[in-house]
Each structure stands twice: as C-alpha cells, then as structure tokens.
mmCIF file of C-alpha atoms in Angstrom:
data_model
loop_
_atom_site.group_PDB
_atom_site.id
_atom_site.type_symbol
_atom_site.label_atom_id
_atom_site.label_comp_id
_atom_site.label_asym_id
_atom_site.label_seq_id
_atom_site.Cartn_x
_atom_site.Cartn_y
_atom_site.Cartn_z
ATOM 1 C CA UNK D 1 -86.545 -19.043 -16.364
ATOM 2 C CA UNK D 2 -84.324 -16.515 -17.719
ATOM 3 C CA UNK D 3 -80.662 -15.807 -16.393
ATOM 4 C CA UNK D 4 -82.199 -12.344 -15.774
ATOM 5 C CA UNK D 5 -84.291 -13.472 -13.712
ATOM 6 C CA UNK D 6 -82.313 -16.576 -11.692
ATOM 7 C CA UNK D 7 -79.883 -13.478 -10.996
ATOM 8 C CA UNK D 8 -82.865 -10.743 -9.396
ATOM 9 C CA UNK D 9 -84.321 -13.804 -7.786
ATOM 10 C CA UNK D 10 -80.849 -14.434 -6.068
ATOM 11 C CA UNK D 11 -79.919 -10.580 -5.689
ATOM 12 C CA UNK D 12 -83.063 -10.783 -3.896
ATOM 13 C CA UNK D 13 -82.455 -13.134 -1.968
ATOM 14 C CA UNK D 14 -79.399 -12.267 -0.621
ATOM 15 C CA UNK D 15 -80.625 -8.801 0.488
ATOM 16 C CA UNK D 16 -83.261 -10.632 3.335
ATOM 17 C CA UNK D 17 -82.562 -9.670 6.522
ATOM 18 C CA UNK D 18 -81.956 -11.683 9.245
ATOM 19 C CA UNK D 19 -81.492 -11.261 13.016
ATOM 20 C CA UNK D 20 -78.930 -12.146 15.020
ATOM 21 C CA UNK D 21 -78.404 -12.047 18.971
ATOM 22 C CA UNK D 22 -75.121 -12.291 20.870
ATOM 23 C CA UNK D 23 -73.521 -11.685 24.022
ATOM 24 C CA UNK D 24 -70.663 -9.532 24.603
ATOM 25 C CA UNK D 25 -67.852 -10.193 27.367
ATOM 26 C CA UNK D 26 -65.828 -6.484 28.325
ATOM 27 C CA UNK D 27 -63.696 -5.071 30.770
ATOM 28 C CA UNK D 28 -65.010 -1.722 30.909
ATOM 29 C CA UNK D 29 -62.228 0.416 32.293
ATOM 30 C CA UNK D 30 -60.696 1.853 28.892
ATOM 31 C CA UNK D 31 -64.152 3.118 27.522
ATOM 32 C CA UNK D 32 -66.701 5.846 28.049
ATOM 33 C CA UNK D 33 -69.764 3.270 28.955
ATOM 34 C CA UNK D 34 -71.460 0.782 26.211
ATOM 35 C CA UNK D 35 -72.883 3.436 24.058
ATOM 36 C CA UNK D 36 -71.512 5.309 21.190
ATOM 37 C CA UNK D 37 -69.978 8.429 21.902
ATOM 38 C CA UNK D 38 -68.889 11.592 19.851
ATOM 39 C CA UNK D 39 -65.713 11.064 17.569
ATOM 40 C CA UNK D 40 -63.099 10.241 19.167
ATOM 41 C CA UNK D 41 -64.043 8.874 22.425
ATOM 42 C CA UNK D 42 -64.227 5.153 22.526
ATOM 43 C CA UNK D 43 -67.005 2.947 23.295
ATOM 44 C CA UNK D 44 -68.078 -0.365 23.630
ATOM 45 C CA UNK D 45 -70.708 -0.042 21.413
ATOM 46 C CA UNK D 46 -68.612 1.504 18.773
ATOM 47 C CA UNK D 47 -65.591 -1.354 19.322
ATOM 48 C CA UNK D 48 -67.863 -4.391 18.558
ATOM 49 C CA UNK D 49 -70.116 -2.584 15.579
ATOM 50 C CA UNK D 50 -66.920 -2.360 13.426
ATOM 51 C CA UNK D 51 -66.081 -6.049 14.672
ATOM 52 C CA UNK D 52 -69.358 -7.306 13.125
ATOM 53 C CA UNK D 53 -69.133 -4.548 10.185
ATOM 54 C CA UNK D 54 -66.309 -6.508 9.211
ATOM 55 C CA UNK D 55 -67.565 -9.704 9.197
ATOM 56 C CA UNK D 56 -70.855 -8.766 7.573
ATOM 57 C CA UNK D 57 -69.052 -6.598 4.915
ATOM 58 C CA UNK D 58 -71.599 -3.704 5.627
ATOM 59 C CA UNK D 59 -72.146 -1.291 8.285
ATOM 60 C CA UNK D 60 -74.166 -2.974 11.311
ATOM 61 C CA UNK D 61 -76.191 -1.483 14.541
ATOM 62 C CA UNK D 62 -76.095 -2.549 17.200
ATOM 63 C CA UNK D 63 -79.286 -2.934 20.154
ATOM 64 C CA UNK D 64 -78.474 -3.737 23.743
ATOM 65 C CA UNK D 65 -79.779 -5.441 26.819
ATOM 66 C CA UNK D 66 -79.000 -2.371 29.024
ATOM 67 C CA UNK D 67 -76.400 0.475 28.394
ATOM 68 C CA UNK D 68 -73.654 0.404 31.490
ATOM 69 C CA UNK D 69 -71.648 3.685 32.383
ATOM 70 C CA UNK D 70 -68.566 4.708 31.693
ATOM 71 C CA UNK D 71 -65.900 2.029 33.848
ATOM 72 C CA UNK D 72 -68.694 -0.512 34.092
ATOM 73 C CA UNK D 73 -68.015 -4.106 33.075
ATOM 74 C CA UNK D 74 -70.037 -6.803 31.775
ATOM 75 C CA UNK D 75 -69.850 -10.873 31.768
ATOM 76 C CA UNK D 76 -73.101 -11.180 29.658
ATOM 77 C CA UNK D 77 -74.457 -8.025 28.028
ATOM 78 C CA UNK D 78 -76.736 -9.335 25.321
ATOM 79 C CA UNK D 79 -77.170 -7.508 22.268
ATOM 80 C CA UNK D 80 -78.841 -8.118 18.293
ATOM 81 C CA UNK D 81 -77.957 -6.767 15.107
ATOM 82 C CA UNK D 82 -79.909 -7.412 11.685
ATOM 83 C CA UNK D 83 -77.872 -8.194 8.384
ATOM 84 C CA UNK D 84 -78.463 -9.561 4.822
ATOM 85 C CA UNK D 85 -75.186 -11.317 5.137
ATOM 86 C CA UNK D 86 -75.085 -14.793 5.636
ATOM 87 C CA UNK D 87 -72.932 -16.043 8.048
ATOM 88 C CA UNK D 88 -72.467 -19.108 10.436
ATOM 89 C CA UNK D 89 -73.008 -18.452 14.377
ATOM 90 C CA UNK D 90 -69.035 -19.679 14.504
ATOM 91 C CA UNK D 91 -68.707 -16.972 11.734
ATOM 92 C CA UNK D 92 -69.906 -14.262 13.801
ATOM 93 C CA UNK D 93 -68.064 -15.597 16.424
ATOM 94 C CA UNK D 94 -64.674 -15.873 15.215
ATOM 95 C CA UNK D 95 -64.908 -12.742 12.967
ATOM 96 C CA UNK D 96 -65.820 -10.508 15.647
ATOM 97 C CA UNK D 97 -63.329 -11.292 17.903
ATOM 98 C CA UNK D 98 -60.171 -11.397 15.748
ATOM 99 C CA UNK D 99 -61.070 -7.968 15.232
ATOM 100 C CA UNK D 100 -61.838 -7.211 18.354
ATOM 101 C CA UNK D 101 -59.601 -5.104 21.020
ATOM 102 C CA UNK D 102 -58.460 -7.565 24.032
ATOM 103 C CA UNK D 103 -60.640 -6.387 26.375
ATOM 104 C CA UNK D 104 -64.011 -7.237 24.539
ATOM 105 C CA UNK D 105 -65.074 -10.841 23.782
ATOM 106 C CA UNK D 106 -68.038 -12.529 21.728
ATOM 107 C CA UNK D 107 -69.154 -15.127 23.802
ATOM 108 C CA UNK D 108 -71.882 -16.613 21.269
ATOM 109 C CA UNK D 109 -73.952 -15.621 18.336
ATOM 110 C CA UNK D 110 -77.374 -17.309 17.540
ATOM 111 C CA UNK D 111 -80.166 -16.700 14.933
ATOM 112 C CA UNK D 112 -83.026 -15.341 16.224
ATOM 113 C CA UNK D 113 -87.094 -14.873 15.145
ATOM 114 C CA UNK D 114 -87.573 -10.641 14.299
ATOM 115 C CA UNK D 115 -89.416 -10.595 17.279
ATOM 116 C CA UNK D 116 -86.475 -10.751 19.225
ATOM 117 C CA UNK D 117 -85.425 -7.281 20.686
ATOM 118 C CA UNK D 118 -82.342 -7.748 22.922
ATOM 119 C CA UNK D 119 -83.668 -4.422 25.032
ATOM 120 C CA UNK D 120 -87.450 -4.635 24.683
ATOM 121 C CA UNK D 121 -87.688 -8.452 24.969
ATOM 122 C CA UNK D 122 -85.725 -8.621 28.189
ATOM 123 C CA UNK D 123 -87.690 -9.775 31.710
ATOM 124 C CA UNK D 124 -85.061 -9.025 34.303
ATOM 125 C CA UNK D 125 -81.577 -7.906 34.422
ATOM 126 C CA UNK D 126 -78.378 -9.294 36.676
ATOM 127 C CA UNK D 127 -75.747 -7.357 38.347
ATOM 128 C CA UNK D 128 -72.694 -8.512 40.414
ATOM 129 C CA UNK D 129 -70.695 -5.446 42.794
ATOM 130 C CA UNK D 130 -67.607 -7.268 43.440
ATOM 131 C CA UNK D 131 -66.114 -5.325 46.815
ATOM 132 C CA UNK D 132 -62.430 -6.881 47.806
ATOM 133 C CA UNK D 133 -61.892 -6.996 51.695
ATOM 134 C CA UNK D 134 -58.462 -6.379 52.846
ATOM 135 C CA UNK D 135 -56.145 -4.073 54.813
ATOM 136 C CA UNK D 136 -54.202 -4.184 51.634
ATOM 137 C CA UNK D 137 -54.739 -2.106 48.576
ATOM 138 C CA UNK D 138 -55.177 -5.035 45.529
ATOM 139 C CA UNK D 139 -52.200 -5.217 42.705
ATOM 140 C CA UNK D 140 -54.124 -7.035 40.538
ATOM 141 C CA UNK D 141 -57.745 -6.499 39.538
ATOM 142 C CA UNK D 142 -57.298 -3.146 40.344
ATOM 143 C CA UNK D 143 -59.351 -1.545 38.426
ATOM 144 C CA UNK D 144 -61.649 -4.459 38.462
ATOM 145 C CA UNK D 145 -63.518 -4.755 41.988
ATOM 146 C CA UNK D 146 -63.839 -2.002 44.595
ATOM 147 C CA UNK D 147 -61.254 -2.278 47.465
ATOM 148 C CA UNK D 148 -62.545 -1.532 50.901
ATOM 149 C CA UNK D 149 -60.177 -1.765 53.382
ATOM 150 C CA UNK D 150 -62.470 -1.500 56.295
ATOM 151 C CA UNK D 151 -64.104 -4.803 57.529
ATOM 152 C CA UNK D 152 -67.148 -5.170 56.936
ATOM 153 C CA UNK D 153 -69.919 -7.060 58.372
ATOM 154 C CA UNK D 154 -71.629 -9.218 55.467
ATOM 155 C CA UNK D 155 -74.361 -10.070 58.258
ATOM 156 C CA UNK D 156 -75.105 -6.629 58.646
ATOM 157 C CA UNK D 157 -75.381 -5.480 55.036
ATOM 158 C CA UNK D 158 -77.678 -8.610 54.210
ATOM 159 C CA UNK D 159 -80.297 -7.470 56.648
ATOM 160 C CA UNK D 160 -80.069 -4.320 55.725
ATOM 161 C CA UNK D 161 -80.974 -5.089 51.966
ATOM 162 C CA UNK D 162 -84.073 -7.104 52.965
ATOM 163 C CA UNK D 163 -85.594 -4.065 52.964
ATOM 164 C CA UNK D 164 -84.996 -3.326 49.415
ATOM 165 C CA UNK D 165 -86.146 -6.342 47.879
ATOM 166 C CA UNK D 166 -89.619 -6.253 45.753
ATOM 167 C CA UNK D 167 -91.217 -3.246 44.538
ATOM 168 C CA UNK D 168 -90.226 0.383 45.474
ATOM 169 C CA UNK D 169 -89.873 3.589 44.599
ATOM 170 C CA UNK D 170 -85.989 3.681 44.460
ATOM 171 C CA UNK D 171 -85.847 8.099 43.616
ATOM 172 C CA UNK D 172 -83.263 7.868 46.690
ATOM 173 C CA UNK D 173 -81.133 5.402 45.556
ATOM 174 C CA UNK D 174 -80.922 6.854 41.649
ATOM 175 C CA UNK D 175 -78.290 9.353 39.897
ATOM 176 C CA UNK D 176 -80.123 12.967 40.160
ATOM 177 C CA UNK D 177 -79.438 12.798 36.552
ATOM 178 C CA UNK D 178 -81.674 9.539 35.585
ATOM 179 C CA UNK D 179 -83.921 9.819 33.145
ATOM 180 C CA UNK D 180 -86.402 7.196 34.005
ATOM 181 C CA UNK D 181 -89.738 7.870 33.164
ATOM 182 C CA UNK D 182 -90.656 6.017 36.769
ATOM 183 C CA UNK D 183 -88.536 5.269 39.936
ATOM 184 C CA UNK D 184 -90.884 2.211 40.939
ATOM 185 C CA UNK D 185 -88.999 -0.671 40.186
ATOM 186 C CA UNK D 186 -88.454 -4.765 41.482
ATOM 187 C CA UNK D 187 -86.072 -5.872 42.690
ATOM 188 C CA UNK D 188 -86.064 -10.016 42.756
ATOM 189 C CA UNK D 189 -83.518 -11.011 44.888
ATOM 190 C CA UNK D 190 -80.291 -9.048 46.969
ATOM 191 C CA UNK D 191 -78.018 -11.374 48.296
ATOM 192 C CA UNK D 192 -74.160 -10.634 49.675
ATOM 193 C CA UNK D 193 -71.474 -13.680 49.840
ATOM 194 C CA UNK D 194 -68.744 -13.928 50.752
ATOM 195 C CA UNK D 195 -66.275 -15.591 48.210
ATOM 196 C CA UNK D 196 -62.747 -15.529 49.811
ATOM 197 C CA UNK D 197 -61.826 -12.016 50.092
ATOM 198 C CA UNK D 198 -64.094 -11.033 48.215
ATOM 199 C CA UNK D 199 -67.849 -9.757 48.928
ATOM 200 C CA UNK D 200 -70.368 -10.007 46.045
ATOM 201 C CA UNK D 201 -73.321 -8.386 45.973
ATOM 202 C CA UNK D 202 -75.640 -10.049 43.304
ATOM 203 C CA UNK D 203 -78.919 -7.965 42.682
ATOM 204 C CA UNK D 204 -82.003 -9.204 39.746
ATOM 205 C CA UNK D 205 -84.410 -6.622 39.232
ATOM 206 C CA UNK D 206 -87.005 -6.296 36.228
ATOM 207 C CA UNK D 207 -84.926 -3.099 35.019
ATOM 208 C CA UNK D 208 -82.226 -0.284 36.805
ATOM 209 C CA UNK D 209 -82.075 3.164 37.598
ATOM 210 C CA UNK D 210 -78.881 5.194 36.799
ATOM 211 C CA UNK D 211 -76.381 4.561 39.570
ATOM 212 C CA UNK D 212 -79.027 2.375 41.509
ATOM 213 C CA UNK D 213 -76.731 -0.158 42.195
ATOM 214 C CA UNK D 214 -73.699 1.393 42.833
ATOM 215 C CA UNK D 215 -75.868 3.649 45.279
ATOM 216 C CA UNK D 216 -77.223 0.580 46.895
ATOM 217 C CA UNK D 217 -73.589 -0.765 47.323
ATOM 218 C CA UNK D 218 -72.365 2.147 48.528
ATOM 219 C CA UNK D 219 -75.139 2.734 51.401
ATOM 220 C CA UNK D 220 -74.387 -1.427 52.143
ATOM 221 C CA UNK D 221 -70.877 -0.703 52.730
ATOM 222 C CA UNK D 222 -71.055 1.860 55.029
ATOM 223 C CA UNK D 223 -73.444 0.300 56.843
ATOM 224 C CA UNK D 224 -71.027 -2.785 56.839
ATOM 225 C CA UNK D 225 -68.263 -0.666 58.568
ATOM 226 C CA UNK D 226 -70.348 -0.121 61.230
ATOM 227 C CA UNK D 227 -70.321 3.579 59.849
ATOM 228 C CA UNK D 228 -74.174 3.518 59.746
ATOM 229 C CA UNK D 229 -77.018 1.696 61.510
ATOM 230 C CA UNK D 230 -78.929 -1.024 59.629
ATOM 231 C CA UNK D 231 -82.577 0.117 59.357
ATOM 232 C CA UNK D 232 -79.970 3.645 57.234
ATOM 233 C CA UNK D 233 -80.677 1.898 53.714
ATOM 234 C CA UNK D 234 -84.859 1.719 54.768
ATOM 235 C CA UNK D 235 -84.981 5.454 55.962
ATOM 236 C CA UNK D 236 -83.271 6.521 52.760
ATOM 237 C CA UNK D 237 -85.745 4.245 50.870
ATOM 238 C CA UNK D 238 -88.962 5.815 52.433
ATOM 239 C CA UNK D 239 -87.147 9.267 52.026
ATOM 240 C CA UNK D 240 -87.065 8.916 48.258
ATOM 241 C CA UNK D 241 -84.693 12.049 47.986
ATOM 242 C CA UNK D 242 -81.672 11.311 46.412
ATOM 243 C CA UNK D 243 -80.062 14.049 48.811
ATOM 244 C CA UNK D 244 -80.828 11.691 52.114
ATOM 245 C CA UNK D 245 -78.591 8.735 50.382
ATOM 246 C CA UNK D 246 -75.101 7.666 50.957
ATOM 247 C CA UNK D 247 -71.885 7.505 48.804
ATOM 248 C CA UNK D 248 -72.019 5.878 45.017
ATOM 249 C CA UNK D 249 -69.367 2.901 45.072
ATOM 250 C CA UNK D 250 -66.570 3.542 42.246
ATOM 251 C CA UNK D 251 -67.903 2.138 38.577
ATOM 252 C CA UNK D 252 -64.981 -0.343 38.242
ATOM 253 C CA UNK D 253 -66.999 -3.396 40.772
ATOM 254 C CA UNK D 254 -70.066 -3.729 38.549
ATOM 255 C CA UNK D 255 -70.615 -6.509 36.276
ATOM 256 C CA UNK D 256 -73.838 -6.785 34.124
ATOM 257 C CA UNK D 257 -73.493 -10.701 34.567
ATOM 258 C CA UNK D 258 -77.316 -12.024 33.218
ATOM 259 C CA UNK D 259 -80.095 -10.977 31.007
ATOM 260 C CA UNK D 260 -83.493 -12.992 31.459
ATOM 261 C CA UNK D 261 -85.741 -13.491 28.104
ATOM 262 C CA UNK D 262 -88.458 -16.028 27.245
ATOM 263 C CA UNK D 263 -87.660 -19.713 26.876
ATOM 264 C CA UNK D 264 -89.052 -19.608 23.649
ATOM 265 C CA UNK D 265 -86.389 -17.966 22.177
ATOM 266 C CA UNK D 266 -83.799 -20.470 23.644
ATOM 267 C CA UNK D 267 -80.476 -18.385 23.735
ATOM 268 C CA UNK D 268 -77.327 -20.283 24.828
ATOM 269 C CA UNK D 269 -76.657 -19.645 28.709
ATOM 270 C CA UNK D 270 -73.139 -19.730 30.552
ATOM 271 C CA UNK D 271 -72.117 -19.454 33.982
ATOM 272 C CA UNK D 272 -72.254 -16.149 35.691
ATOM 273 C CA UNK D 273 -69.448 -14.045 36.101
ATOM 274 C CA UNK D 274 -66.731 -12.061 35.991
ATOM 275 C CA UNK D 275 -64.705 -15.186 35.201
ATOM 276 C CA UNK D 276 -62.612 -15.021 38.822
ATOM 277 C CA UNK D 277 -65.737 -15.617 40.137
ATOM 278 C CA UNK D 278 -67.149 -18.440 37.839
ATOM 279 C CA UNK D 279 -66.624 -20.890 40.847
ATOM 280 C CA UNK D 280 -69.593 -19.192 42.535
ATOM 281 C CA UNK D 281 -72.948 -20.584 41.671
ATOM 282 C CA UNK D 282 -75.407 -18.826 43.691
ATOM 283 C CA UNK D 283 -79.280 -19.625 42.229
ATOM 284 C CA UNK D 284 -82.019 -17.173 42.068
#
C-alpha cells in the first residue's frame, strides 16, 4: 500500500464522527436560559459549546435534554454533541471544565451509539422547586431557592397536588406564551418534603409546558398559606384557562435534577440534586 494511500486511509479515518453524551451541572442566575441567544447575551448553551470547541479543536453543537428559562438551574441537564475528534471521556471532562465559567460544571462524558438523541431519546424529565421557609429573608442561596416567609402547610399542598398527578390537560397551568403543540401531558409522581427549612417539591413528568412548574409551585404555595382552599389547584385544572391560575414562583427555585432514557444506553447516574440537597434520597 502506498504512503498515499496509508495517509487518505488515516485522513479518513480521523474525520468519523462519533457521539458523545454528557451532563451539565449550572447555576442559572447569570444567563438568559440554556439556549443560545443573540450576540452578546450569554447563555448556557453558548458557555459550554466553546468549552467543548476547545477541546475538540473544531466548532461543536450542542443538543439538550430540555431547554430551562432564563434564572433556571440544573443538577443534571443531559446533552450530546458529535465530533471527529478523538478524545477520552476524562478528556472531555477535564477540557470542558477548565474552560468553563465557575458556575457551569461537566459532570461526565460517555460515548454513545448515533441513535442516541439527548432530546428525542428522553422518557421522562425531573424537576426539584426548592421553596426556603422562614420569617427571615436567606443571605445565602439567595438567588438559589425561593424564600417564602409565610408558613406553609406541606400537608395541605400535598393533597392538593394529588389532583395533578397522571394525565391532564395542563393549558391552565402553562405560560400563555408556550408553544406546545399539545397541553395533555403526565405527570408521574408530585411529592413535597420537607428537608429542614426547606420545602422541595419534586415533580417527573414524560415532558413540561413553559412555566408549568413554576405555575404549579406557585398555586401550591398559596394554597400552603392558607391563602387558598385545597380543591383551588383542581378547579384551575378543569378550567384549563391560563387566566383562572395563580402566581408563577420566581425562576431562581427550579432545578432540572434527572433525565430518564433507556437502559440500553447505560449513561452514568448520580445522586439528585442541587448539591445542598444531595442528602435527600426520595425514590420514584
């Protein structure tokens, strides 16, 4: 074989793509949401594309498990990017985030099959609304849970989400702006603990509305306060007009915290956050 050809079988070689998925780790309170915005205003998206740019020595795009708003965090937003570089999973990981702003983290990188699509390929999504319970306004965290002053009664707001759980048509409890093709969606499971100060609402659902969540918090919480009665969150439910719900809860106490894909494709799990809550292991 010719050195002609050793070299355009190599060339070639080098220039197959591969997939890779990974989850990201952000605070979400100095960027305008996940997604790439105009020039200028920063991004998640935009943050970790140069990150793996970098490391892959060519520009790289990024596909996501679900696109949070602008303020939104995320302990586990899972994402894939094809390259013909060849790198290590610790290569990835590294790379990315020494060039990564504090506030964003790789948390792994794994090879994955082309069939893997970290939006597509997705069975069910997990959010956390982290509400902090005191008289006191929070100095730290601030920007990181929702402070209610108010009491609230967990007992309350978990009978009042029963009603939520499985399949509904959530149009009341979405931003008027959503773009959803449908407003029928399933929700798995809607649990609220109580975690010190602290009141978690964890939510799993097969896929979310625009502000669903934050619209279902905020309807919890005032029925918490005694500020509404508890069959409130069903009668906006059966309304479904978004003019018959509550308030939407401030962006800065979600966390995307879990995506849900196939066994087959055997991506690394860790324990659900944010990490000041990693001591609370609540199952399905």
């Amino acid at each position: 074989m010719s050195s002609t050809t050793v070299e355009a079988a190599a060339s070639e070689a080098a220039a197959v793509v591969s997939r890779v998925a990974a989850c990201v780790e952000y605070s979400g309170t100095a960027y305008r949401g996940w997604q790439r915005q105009q020039s200028g205003v920063r991004s998640v998206q935009e943050a970790v594309e140069k990150a793996l740019s970098r490391v892959a020595n060519h520009p790289i795009q990024l596909f996501c498990a679900g696109r949070t708003d602008a303020g939104v965090h995320a302990s586990c937003q899972i994402i894939h990017f094809d390259s013909t570089a060849r790198r290590e999973p610790m290569n990835w990981f590294h790379g990315a985030n020494a060039n990564l702003p504090h506030d964003i983290s790789l948390v792994w990188a794994k090879p994955v099959g082309m069939d893997f699509h970290a939006r597509f390929s997705a069975k069910a999504r997990r959010y956390r609304y982290v509400i902090y319970n005191d008289p006191v306004r929070p100095a730290q965290l601030g920007r990181e849970v929702t402070w209610n002053y108010r009491p609230l009664d967990i007992e309350r707001m978990q009978e009042a989400a029963q009603v939520l759980v499985g399949e509904h048509d959530f149009t009341s409890y979405r931003a008027v702006a959503c773009q959803a093709k449908s407003p029928v969606k399933t929700i798995h499971h809607l649990k609220l603990v109580r975690f010190g100060k602290f009141i978690v609402l964890d939510i799993r659902a097969s896929a979310f509305l625009h502000h669903m969540v934050r619209n279902i918090a905020g309807v919890l919480m005032q029925i918490g306060c005694g500020e509404r009665p508890i069959d409130w969150a069903g009668e906006i439910l059966h309304a479904r007009d978004r003019r018959t719900g509550g308030l939407t809860a401030p962006a800065f106490g979600l966390y995307l915290v879990d995506v849900t894909y196939a066994d087959h494709f055997d991506l690394p799990q860790r324990y659900l956050g944010p990490h000041f809550l990693s001591a609370l292991n609540e199952s399905d």
